[in-house]
Short mmCIF file of C-alpha atoms in Angstrom, two decimals:
data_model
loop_
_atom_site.label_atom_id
_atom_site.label_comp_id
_atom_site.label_asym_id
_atom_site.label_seq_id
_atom_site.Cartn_x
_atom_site.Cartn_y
_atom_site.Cartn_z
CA UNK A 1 -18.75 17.05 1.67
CA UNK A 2 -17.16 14.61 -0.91
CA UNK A 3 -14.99 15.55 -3.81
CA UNK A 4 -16.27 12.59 -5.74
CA UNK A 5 -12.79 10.67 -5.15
CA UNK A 6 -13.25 10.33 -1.75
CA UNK A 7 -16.63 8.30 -2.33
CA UNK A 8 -15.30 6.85 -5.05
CA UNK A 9 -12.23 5.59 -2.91
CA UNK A 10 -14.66 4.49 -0.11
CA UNK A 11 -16.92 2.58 -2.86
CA UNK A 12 -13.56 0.76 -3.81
CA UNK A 13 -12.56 -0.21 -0.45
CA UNK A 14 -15.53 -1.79 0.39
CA UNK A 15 -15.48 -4.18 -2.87
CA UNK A 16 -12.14 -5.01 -2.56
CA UNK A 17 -12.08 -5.95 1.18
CA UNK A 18 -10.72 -9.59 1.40
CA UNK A 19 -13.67 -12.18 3.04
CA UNK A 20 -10.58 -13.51 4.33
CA UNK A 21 -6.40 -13.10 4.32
CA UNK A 22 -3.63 -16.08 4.74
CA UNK A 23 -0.46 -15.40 4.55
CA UNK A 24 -0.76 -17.58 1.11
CA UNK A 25 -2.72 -14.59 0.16
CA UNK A 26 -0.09 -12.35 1.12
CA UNK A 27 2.55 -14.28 -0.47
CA UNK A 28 0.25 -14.05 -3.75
CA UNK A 29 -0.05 -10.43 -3.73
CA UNK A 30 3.23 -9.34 -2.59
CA UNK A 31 4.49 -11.25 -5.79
CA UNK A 32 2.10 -9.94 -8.17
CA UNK A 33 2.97 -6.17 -7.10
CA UNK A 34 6.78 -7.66 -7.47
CA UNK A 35 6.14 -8.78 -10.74
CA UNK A 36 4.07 -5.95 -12.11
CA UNK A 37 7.00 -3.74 -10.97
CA UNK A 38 9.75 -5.04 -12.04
CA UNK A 39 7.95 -4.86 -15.62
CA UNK A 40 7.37 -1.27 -15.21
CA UNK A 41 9.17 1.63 -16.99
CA UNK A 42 10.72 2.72 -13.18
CA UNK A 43 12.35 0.01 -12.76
CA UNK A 44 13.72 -0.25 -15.85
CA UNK A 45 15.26 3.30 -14.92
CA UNK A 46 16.51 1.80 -12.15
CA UNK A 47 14.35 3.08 -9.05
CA UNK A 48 12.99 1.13 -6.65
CA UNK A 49 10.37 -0.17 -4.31
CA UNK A 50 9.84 -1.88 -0.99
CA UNK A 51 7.23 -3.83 -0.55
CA UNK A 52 5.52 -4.96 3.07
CA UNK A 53 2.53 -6.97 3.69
CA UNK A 54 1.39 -7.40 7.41
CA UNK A 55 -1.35 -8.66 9.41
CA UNK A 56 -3.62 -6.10 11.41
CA UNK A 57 -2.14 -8.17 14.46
CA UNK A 58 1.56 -6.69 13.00
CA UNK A 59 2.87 -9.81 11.92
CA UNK A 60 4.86 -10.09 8.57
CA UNK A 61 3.24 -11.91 5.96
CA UNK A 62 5.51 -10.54 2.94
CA UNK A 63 8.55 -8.05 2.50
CA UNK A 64 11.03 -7.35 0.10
CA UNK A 65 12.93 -4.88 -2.33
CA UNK A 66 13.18 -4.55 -6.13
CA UNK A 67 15.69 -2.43 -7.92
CA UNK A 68 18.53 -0.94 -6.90
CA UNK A 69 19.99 -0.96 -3.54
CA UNK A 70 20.81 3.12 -3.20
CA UNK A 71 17.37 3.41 -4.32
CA UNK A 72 15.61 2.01 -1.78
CA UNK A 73 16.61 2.36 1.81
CA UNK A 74 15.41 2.64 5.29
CA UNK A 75 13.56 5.75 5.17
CA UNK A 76 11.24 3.67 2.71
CA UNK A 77 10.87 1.14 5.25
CA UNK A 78 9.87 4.45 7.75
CA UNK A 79 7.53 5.38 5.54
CA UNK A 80 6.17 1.72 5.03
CA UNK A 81 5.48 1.61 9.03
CA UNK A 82 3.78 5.03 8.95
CA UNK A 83 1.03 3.63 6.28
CA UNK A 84 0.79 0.78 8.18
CA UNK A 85 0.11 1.90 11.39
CA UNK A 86 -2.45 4.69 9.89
CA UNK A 87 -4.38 1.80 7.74
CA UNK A 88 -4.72 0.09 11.07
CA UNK A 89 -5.94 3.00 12.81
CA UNK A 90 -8.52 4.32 10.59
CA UNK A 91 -9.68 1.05 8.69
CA UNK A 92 -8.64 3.26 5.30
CA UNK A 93 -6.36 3.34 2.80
CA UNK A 94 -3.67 6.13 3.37
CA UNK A 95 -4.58 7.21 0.10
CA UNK A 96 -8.39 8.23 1.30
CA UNK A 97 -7.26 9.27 4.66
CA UNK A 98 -5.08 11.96 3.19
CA UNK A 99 -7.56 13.66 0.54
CA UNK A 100 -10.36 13.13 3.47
CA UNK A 101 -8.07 14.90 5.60
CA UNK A 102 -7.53 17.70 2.59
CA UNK A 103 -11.24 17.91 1.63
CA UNK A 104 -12.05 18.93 5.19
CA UNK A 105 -8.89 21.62 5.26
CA UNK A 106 -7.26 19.67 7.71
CA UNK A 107 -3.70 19.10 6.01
#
């Protein structure tokens, strides 16, 4: 059963899967999402984001906050380690893993 996202989502991973990954490359993209952000019309409202890179081994490559402090606190980090550890489980982006999950009734 596929609810034409999920393939679509699956399709995507595959192409976008890194040959390889340095922490130069995680440097790179952490400051490209930084940048993109900080240009975006949520942070000009003030909100925030955390941001966390990490190898599959768990090390850090990248981390860091934009916006305002009150906006972005620990339970973001929580939330940061729960994608994390669910990307490394399944191979998949949280994203896929939770309309998979929905498509088959299962959340």
């Amino acid at each position: 059963m596929d609810d034409g996202i999920t393939g679509l989502l699956l399709a995507e991973e595959n192409d976008l899967r890194f040959p390889r990954f340095t922490s130069e490359d995680a440097y790179t993209l952490g400051q490209h999402i930084r940048k993109r952000f900080k240009g975006s019309q949520r942070c000009s409202k003030g909100k925030g984001i955390a941001i966390a890179v990490k190898s599959v081994a768990g090390h850090i490559l990248y981390a860091c906050t934009v916006g305002e402090c009150g906006d972005v606190n620990l339970e973001y980090w929580t939330s940061i380690e729960g994608m994390i550890a669910t990307v490394i489980k399944t191979g998949h982006s949280t994203y896929y893993v939770e309309r998979n999950l929905t498509l088959h009734g299962k959340l």
